[in-house]
Short mmCIF file of C-alpha atoms in Angstrom, two decimals:
data_model
loop_
_atom_site.label_atom_id
_atom_site.label_comp_id
_atom_site.label_asym_id
_atom_site.label_seq_id
_atom_site.Cartn_x
_atom_site.Cartn_y
_atom_site.Cartn_z
CA UNK X 20 -25.03 10.63 -8.12
CA UNK X 21 -27.34 10.91 -5.14
CA UNK X 22 -26.00 12.77 -2.12
CA UNK X 23 -26.84 11.93 1.47
CA UNK X 24 -29.50 14.53 2.40
CA UNK X 25 -28.02 15.00 5.90
CA UNK X 26 -24.29 15.16 5.22
CA UNK X 27 -24.31 16.19 1.56
CA UNK X 28 -21.73 13.49 0.86
CA UNK X 29 -21.80 11.09 -2.04
CA UNK X 30 -21.89 7.52 -0.64
CA UNK X 31 -18.73 5.46 -1.14
CA UNK X 32 -18.93 3.22 -4.15
CA UNK X 33 -20.85 5.81 -6.15
CA UNK X 34 -18.01 8.22 -6.77
CA UNK X 35 -14.43 8.20 -7.95
CA UNK X 36 -13.16 8.80 -4.42
CA UNK X 37 -14.10 5.27 -3.36
CA UNK X 38 -11.00 3.89 -5.11
CA UNK X 39 -7.49 4.53 -3.77
CA UNK X 40 -4.27 3.52 -5.50
CA UNK X 41 -1.07 3.71 -3.50
CA UNK X 42 2.42 3.56 -4.97
CA UNK X 43 5.09 2.57 -2.46
CA UNK X 44 8.59 3.32 -3.70
CA UNK X 45 10.50 4.21 -0.55
CA UNK X 46 12.25 1.86 1.82
CA UNK X 47 12.25 4.19 4.79
CA UNK X 48 10.36 3.27 7.94
CA UNK X 49 8.12 6.34 8.05
CA UNK X 50 6.85 6.02 4.48
CA UNK X 51 6.34 2.25 4.69
CA UNK X 52 4.44 2.71 7.95
CA UNK X 53 2.23 5.52 6.65
CA UNK X 54 1.48 3.71 3.39
CA UNK X 55 0.47 0.63 5.40
CA UNK X 56 -1.70 2.68 7.78
CA UNK X 57 -3.40 4.44 4.85
CA UNK X 58 -4.02 1.15 3.02
CA UNK X 59 -5.39 -0.68 6.05
CA UNK X 60 -7.65 2.13 7.27
CA UNK X 61 -8.97 2.77 3.75
CA UNK X 62 -9.57 -0.94 3.10
CA UNK X 63 -11.47 -1.57 6.33
CA UNK X 64 -13.44 1.65 5.74
CA UNK X 65 -14.85 0.24 2.51
CA UNK X 66 -12.51 1.74 -0.06
CA UNK X 67 -11.17 -0.32 -2.95
CA UNK X 68 -7.38 -0.19 -2.43
CA UNK X 69 -4.61 -1.08 -4.86
CA UNK X 70 -1.02 -0.99 -3.57
CA UNK X 71 1.81 -0.98 -6.13
CA UNK X 72 5.24 -1.86 -4.74
CA UNK X 73 8.34 -0.85 -6.65
CA UNK X 74 11.98 0.15 -6.38
CA UNK X 75 13.26 0.54 -2.81
CA UNK X 76 10.05 -0.73 -1.19
CA UNK X 77 10.01 -4.12 -2.91
CA UNK X 78 12.78 -5.86 -0.89
CA UNK X 79 10.72 -5.45 2.30
CA UNK X 80 8.12 -7.85 0.90
CA UNK X 81 10.45 -10.82 0.44
CA UNK X 82 9.73 -14.09 2.27
CA UNK X 83 13.38 -14.39 3.26
CA UNK X 84 16.12 -11.84 3.73
CA UNK X 85 13.90 -8.76 3.95
CA UNK X 86 15.94 -5.86 5.33
CA UNK X 87 15.02 -3.88 8.42
CA UNK X 88 13.65 -0.47 7.35
CA UNK X 89 15.85 2.53 8.02
CA UNK X 90 14.43 5.64 9.68
CA UNK X 91 14.46 8.83 7.67
CA UNK X 92 14.52 10.96 10.80
CA UNK X 93 13.94 10.98 14.54
CA UNK X 94 10.24 10.16 14.21
CA UNK X 95 11.10 6.83 12.58
CA UNK X 96 13.36 5.97 15.51
CA UNK X 97 10.58 6.95 17.91
CA UNK X 98 8.12 4.70 16.02
CA UNK X 99 10.52 1.78 16.46
CA UNK X 100 10.92 2.51 20.17
CA UNK X 101 7.16 2.74 20.78
CA UNK X 102 6.51 -0.66 19.19
CA UNK X 103 3.82 0.45 16.74
CA UNK X 104 2.15 -2.36 14.82
CA UNK X 105 4.66 -3.38 12.13
CA UNK X 106 3.89 -2.03 8.67
CA UNK X 107 3.75 -5.56 7.29
CA UNK X 108 0.98 -6.52 9.73
CA UNK X 109 -1.01 -3.49 8.57
CA UNK X 110 -0.58 -4.36 4.89
CA UNK X 111 -1.64 -7.95 5.61
CA UNK X 112 -4.70 -6.69 7.53
CA UNK X 113 -5.67 -4.51 4.59
CA UNK X 114 -5.75 -7.59 2.36
CA UNK X 115 -7.43 -9.89 4.90
CA UNK X 116 -10.03 -7.51 6.36
CA UNK X 117 -10.79 -5.15 3.49
CA UNK X 118 -10.86 -4.77 -0.25
CA UNK X 119 -7.11 -4.33 -0.79
CA UNK X 120 -4.76 -5.88 -3.30
CA UNK X 121 -0.98 -5.57 -3.19
CA UNK X 122 1.00 -5.93 -6.42
CA UNK X 123 4.73 -5.98 -7.11
CA UNK X 124 6.08 -3.97 -10.03
CA UNK X 125 7.11 -6.48 -12.71
CA UNK X 126 9.92 -4.20 -13.97
CA UNK X 127 11.42 -3.85 -10.48
CA UNK X 128 11.19 -7.62 -10.00
CA UNK X 129 13.08 -8.15 -13.28
CA UNK X 130 15.77 -5.60 -12.40
CA UNK X 131 16.29 -7.13 -8.93
CA UNK X 132 16.00 -10.73 -10.11
CA UNK X 133 13.05 -11.43 -7.80
CA UNK X 134 10.70 -14.30 -8.62
CA UNK X 135 7.05 -14.27 -7.53
CA UNK X 136 7.51 -17.21 -5.15
CA UNK X 137 10.08 -15.12 -3.22
CA UNK X 138 7.40 -12.59 -2.27
CA UNK X 139 5.16 -12.73 0.78
CA UNK X 140 1.72 -14.35 0.36
CA UNK X 141 -0.07 -10.99 0.75
CA UNK X 142 1.48 -9.86 -2.56
CA UNK X 143 -0.61 -10.83 -5.58
CA UNK X 144 0.79 -11.50 -9.04
CA UNK X 145 3.24 -9.00 -10.55
CA UNK X 146 1.78 -6.02 -12.38
CA UNK X 147 3.26 -3.62 -14.90
CA UNK X 148 3.04 0.14 -14.57
CA UNK X 149 0.67 0.42 -17.54
CA UNK X 150 -1.81 -1.97 -15.89
CA UNK X 151 -1.48 -0.18 -12.54
CA UNK X 152 -2.23 3.19 -14.16
CA UNK X 153 -5.25 1.65 -15.87
CA UNK X 154 -6.46 0.24 -12.52
CA UNK X 155 -5.88 3.61 -10.83
CA UNK X 156 -7.82 5.59 -13.41
CA UNK X 157 -10.77 7.46 -11.97
CA UNK X 158 -9.64 7.27 -8.35
CA UNK X 159 -7.26 8.86 -5.92
CA UNK X 160 -3.55 8.10 -6.26
CA UNK X 161 -1.12 8.49 -3.37
CA UNK X 162 2.63 7.91 -3.38
CA UNK X 163 5.05 7.06 -0.56
#
């Protein structure tokens, strides 16, 4: 792999660090917000991003009846007061403006009785954990 002679960095796309896989399991405001910020910034910066939604995060991606996220602590309340861009807008931007794909965990969908047509349009087809791990291989993996 050729490094940039000035910076010494390996250009994105030529190394394993150009792929980021994000698991989103939590339903709290801070983790949803940070996962969305990480996905959107990485996607628009040229990274290949895969987001895997499961467990407590999945209900926030329903077309109808999505709950309001609960703050884990005072910072979450402050985020709500300051009117930061909603996490959903950031996830949608990651898909629209960058190389990001958002998948719902097929096991979590089965357990919760969620059908694919109940999910928001930014969520691609369901994916199993085995497939997600295969997709994540060779890259960075972050969990929120």
